[in-house]
PDB file of C-alpha atoms in Angstrom:
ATOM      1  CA  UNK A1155      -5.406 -21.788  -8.404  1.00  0.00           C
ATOM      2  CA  UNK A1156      -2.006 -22.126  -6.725  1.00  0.00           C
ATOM      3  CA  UNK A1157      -1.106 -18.836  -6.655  1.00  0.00           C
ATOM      4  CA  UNK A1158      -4.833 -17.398  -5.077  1.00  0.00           C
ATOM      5  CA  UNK A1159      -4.604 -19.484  -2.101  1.00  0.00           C
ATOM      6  CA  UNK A1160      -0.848 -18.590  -1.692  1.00  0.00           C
ATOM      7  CA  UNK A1161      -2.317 -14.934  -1.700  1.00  0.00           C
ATOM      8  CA  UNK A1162      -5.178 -16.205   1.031  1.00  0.00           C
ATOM      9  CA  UNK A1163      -2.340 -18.030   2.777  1.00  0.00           C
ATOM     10  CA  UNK A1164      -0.473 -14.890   2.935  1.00  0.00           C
ATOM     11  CA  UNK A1165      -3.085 -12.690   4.239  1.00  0.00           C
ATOM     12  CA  UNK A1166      -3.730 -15.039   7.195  1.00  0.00           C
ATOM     13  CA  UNK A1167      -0.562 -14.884   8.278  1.00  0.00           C
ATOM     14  CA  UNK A1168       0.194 -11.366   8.383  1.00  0.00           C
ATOM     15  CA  UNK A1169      -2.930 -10.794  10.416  1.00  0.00           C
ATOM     16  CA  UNK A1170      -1.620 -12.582  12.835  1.00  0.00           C
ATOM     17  CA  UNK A1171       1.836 -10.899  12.670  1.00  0.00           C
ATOM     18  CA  UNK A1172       1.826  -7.962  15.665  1.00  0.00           C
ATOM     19  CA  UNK A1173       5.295  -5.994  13.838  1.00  0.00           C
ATOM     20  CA  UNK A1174       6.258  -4.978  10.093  1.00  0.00           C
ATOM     21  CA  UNK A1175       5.787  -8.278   7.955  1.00  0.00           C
ATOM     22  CA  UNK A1176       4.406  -7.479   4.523  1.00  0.00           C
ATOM     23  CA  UNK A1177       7.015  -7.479   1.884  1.00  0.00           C
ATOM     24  CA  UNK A1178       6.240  -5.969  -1.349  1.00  0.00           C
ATOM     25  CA  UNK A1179       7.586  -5.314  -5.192  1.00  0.00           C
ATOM     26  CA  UNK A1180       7.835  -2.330  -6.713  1.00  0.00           C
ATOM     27  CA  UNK A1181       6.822  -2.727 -10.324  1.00  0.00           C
ATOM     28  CA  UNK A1182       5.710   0.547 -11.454  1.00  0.00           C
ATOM     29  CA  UNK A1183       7.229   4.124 -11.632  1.00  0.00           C
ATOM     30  CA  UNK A1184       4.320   5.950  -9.286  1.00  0.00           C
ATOM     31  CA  UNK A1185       6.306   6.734  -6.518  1.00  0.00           C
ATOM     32  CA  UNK A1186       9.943   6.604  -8.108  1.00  0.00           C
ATOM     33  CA  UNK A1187      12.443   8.092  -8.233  1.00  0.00           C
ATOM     34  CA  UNK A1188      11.838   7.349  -4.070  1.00  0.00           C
ATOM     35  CA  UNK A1189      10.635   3.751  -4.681  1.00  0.00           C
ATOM     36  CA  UNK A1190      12.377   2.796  -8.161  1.00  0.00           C
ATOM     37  CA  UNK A1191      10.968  -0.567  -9.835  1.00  0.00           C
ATOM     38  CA  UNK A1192      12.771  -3.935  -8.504  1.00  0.00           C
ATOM     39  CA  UNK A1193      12.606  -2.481  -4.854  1.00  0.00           C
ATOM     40  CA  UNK A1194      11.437  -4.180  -2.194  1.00  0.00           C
ATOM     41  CA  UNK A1195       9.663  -2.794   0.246  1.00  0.00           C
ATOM     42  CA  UNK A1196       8.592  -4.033   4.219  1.00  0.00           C
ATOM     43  CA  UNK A1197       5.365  -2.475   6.214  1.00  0.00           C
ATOM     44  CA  UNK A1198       3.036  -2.467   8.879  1.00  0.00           C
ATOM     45  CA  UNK A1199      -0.480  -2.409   9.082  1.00  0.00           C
ATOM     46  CA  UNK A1200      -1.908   0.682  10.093  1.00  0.00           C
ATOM     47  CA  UNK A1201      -5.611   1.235  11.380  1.00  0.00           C
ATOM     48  CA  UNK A1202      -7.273   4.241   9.531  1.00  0.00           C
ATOM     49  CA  UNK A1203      -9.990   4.576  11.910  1.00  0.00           C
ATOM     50  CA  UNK A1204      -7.579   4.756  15.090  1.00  0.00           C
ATOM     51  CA  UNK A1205      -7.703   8.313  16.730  1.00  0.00           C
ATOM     52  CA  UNK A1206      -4.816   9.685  15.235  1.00  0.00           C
ATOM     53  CA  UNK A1207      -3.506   8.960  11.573  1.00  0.00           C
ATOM     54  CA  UNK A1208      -0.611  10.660   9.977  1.00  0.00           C
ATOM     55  CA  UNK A1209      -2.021  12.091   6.756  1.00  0.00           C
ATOM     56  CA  UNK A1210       0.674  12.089   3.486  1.00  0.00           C
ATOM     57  CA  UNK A1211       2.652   8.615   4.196  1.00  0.00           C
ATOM     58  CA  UNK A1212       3.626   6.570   1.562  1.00  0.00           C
ATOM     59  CA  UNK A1213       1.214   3.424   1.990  1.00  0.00           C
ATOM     60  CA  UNK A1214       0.743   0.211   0.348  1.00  0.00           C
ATOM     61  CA  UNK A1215      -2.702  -0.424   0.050  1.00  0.00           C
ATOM     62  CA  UNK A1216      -4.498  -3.884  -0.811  1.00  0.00           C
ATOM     63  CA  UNK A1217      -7.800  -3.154  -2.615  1.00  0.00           C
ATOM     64  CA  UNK A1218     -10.423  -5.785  -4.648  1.00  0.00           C
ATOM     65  CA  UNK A1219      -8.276  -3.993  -7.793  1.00  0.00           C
ATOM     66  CA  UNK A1220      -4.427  -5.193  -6.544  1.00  0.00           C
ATOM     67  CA  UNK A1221      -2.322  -3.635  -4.591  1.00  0.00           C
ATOM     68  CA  UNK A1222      -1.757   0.132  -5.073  1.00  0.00           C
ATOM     69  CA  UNK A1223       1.449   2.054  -3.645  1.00  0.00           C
ATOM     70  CA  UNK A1224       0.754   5.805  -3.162  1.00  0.00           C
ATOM     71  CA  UNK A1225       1.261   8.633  -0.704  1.00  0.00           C
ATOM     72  CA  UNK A1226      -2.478   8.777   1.154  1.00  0.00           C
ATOM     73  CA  UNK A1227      -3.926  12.260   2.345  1.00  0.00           C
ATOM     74  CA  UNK A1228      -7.695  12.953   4.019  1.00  0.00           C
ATOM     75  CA  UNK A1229     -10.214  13.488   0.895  1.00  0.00           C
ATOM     76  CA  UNK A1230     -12.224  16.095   0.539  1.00  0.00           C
ATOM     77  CA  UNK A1231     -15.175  13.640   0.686  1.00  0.00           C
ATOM     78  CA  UNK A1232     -16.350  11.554   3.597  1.00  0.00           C
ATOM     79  CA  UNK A1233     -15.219   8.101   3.685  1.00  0.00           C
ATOM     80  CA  UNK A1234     -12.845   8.263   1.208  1.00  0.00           C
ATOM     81  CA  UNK A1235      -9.137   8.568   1.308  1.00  0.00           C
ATOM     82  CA  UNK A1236      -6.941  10.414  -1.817  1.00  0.00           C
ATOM     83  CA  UNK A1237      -4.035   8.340  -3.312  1.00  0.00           C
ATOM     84  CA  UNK A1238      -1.025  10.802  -4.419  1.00  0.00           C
ATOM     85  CA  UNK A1239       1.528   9.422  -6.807  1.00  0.00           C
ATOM     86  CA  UNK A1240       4.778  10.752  -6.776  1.00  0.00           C
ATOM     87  CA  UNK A1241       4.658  11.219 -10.638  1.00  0.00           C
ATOM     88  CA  UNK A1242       1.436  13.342 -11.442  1.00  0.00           C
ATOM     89  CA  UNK A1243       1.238  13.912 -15.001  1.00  0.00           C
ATOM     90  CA  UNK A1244       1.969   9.758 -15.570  1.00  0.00           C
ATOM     91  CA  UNK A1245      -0.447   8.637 -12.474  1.00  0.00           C
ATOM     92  CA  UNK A1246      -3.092  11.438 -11.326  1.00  0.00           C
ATOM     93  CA  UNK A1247      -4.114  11.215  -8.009  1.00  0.00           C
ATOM     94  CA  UNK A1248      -7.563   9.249  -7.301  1.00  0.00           C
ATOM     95  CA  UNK A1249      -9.911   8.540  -4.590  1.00  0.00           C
ATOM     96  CA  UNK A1250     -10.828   5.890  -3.049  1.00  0.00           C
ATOM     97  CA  UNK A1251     -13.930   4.630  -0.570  1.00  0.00           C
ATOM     98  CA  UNK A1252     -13.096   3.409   2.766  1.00  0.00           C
ATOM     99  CA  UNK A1253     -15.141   0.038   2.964  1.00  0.00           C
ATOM    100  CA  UNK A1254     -14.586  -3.256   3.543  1.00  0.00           C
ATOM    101  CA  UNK A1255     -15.404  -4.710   0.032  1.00  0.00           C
ATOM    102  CA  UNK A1256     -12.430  -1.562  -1.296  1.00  0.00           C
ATOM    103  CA  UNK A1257     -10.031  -1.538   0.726  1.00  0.00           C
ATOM    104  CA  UNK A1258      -8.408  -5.291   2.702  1.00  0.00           C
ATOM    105  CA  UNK A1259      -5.662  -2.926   4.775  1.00  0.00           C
ATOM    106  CA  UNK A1260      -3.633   0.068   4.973  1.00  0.00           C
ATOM    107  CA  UNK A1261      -0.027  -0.947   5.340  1.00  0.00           C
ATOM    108  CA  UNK A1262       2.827   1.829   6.157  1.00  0.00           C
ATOM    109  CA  UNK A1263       6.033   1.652   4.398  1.00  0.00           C
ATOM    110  CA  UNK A1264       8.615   0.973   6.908  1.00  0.00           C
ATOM    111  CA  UNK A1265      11.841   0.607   5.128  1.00  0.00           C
ATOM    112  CA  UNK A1266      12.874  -0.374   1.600  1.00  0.00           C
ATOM    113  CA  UNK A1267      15.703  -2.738   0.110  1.00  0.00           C
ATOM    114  CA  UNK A1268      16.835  -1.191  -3.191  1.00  0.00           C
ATOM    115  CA  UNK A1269      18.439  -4.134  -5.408  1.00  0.00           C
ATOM    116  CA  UNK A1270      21.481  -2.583  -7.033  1.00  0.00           C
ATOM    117  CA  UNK A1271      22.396  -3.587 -10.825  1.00  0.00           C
ATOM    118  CA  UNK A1272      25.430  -6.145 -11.062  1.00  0.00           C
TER     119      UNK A1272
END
């Protein structure tokens, strides 16, 4: 499929990117009214497991299930991380594992390009 290996394509490259190069969609309302649908937004990786992490930043996050936007705090379980969404009664909060086969990369939201209505 063209669109896989576009996806693979992608992946490569922004591992070997060393600033913010992931641009991404918005296509849901679980962080608006902050990050409305038809945004786009740019990040950086991040490394969970470096020393320090800031705890409650709005993350993109690439997981075997898509790609999930949410606000990420420390779980209450070990080796997990808890996914906020800005709208709680629409999109409850959920955890998920920190492994490999989970979770491709953390990526912090940098900066966002709002696309105004015509």
């Amino acid at each position: 499929m063209e669109t896989q290996s576009l996806q693979t394509e992608h992946k490569t490259w922004a591992k070997q990117q060393k600033g913010p190069h992931l641009i991404y969609g918005i296509y849901d309302e679980g962080m608006a009214p902050e990050y409305p649908i038809g945004a786009k937004i740019i990040c950086q990786p991040l490394n969970i497991n470096a020393p320090f992490f800031q705890w409650g930043e709005v993350c993109l996050i690439d997981t075997c299930n898509g790609y999930v936007l949410r606000s990420i705090h420390k779980s209450g379980r070990a080796g997990f991380i808890k996914c906020v969404s800005a709208n709680q009664e629409r999109w409850p909060s959920f955890e998920i594992p920190l492994r490999d086969d989970v979770i491709f990369g953390i990526y912090k939201v940098m900066f966002m390009i709002n696309q105004l209505a015509q």
